[in-house]
Each structure stands twice: as C-alpha cells, then as structure tokens.
XYZ file of C-alpha atoms in Angstrom:
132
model
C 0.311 -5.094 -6.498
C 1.696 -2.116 -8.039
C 4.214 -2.688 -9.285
C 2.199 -5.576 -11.718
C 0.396 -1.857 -11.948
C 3.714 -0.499 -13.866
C 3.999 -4.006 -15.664
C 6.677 -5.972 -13.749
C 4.820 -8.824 -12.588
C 5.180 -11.041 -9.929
C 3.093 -12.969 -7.599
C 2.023 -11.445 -4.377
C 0.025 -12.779 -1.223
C -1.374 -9.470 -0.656
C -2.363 -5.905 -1.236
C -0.450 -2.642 1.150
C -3.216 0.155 1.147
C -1.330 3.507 2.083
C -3.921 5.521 4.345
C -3.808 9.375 5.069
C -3.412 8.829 9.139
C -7.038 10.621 9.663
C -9.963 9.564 11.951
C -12.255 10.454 8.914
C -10.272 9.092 6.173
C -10.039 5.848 8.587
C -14.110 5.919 9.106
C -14.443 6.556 5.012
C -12.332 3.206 4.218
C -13.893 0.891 6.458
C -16.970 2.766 4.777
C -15.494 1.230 1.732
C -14.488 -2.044 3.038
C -18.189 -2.201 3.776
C -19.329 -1.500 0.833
C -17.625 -4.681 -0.307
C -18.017 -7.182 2.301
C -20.576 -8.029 4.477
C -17.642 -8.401 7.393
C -18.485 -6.780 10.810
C -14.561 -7.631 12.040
C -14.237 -4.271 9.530
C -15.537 -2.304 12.549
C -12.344 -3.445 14.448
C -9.837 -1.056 11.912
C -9.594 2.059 14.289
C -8.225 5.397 14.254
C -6.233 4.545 17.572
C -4.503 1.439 16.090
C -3.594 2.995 12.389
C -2.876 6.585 13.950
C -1.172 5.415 16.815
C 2.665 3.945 17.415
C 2.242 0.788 15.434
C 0.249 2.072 12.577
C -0.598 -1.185 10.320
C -3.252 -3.372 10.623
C -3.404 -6.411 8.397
C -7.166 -6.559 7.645
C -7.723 -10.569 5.904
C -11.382 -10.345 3.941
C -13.604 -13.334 3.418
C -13.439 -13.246 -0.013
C -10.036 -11.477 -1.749
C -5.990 -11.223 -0.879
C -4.877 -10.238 2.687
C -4.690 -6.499 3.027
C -2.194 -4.727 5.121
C -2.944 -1.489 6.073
C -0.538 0.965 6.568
C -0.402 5.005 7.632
C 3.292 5.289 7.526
C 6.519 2.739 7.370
C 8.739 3.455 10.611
C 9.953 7.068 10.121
C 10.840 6.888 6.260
C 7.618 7.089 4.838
C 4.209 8.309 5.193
C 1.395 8.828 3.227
C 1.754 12.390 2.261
C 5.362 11.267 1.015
C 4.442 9.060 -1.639
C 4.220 10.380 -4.874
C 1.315 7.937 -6.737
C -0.543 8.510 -10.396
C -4.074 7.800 -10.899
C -4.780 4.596 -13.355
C -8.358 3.477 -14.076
C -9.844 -0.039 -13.342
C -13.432 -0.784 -14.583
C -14.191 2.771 -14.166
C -12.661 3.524 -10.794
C -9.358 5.612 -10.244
C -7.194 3.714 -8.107
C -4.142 5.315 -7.101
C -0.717 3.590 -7.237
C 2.631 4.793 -5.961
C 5.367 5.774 -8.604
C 8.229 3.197 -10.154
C 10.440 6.027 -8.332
C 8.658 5.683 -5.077
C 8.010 1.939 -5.124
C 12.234 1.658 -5.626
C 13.188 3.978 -2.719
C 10.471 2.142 -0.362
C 11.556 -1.054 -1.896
C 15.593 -0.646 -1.767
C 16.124 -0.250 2.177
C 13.538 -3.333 2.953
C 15.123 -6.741 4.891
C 13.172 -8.869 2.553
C 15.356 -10.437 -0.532
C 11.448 -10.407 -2.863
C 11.976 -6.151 -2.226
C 15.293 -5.772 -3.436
C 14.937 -7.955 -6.310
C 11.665 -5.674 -7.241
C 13.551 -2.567 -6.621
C 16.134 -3.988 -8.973
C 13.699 -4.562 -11.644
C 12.055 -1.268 -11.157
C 15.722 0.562 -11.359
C 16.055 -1.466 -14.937
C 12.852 -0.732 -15.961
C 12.053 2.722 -14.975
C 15.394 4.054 -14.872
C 15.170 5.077 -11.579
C 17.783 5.433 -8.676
C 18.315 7.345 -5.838
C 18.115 10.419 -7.296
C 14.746 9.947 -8.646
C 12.043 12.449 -7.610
C-alpha cells in the first residue's frame, strides 16, 4: 500500500506494518488493533513471536485487508532502517516508507510483482542504488 501512497498504483491483497521490535510498542499496536476491532485473536500478536527469530505475524481482521506484521526482513532491514515521511489520512499521520526505501526493499525480493514495483519506483522517483 505505499507505494499507491507515492502514486504508482497497483492492486494489493494486503497491508506490511513495519513495527519498532519493542514489548511496549507491540502492547501499544494491538492497543490500536483494538481500538478498531472487536477481535480477541488480537491478544495472540506477542512480543515473543514479533521480537523473536521469525519476527512476522500475519494478523487477518474481520473486517479489512490481511495485515502482515513485520519487525525486520531477514538481516537487510529493520525498522530503525527505513527511512518513511509522514502523509495525512482523515486527520491521522500515517507513516509510509520512502520511493528510495520501498526500491532497495523491493529490488532483492524473489517475487516478479516486487521487481516490477521497484522498476516503476526507479522510473518514477529516480531512484537507484545509490539513493539515500
């Protein structure tokens, strides 16, 4: 979803949510999942799965896209390395990852819909990999 964020739209199935690997910052977005669903299976997003070896958890709500849930991807990226820019939506800052960053964790992916994106982001953004 953000990269329809930076205007290069295409159809997803769901929505990554980058997470600071924190027990708090764990507890404060299942505090926000909660405050949008009425889902106890919310209470099953822990600290020891998304801080732990395999840290992704694919959280599907009743109502709303599939969310995967991610503290880092293998060793290339975590969530202090993305750089992201604020954007407003109905009066609420979300945060979205930069063209630049969205390429590089795009570029190196297995999946033929991530290169194709990076590609688009490269032509659109102008960025490579020398892009902060």
């Amino acid at each position: 979803m953000a990269v329809d964020f930076h205007g290069l739209v295409r159809a997803t199935e769901d929505l990554d949510i980058f997470v600071a690997a924190t027990s708090e910052n764990i507890a404060r977005l299942r505090d926000a999942l909660h405050s949008i669903y009425s889902d106890p299976s919310i209470d099953e997003i822990t600290a020891a799965d998304l801080c732990g070896d395999y840290p992704a958890v694919r959280y599907v709500p009743p109502d709303g896209p599939p969310m995967d849930i991610l503290t880092r991807l293998g060793d290339r990226f975590r969530f202090a390395d993305l750089a992201s820019e604020p954007y407003d939506v109905d009066g609420q800052t979300v945060t979205v990852a930069t063209p630049a960053t969205l390429y590089r964790m795009k570029k190196a992916t297995v999946r033929p819909i991530d290169h194709a994106d990076a590609a688009r982001l490269a032509d659109a953004f102008g960025v490579d990999d020398e892009a902060p």
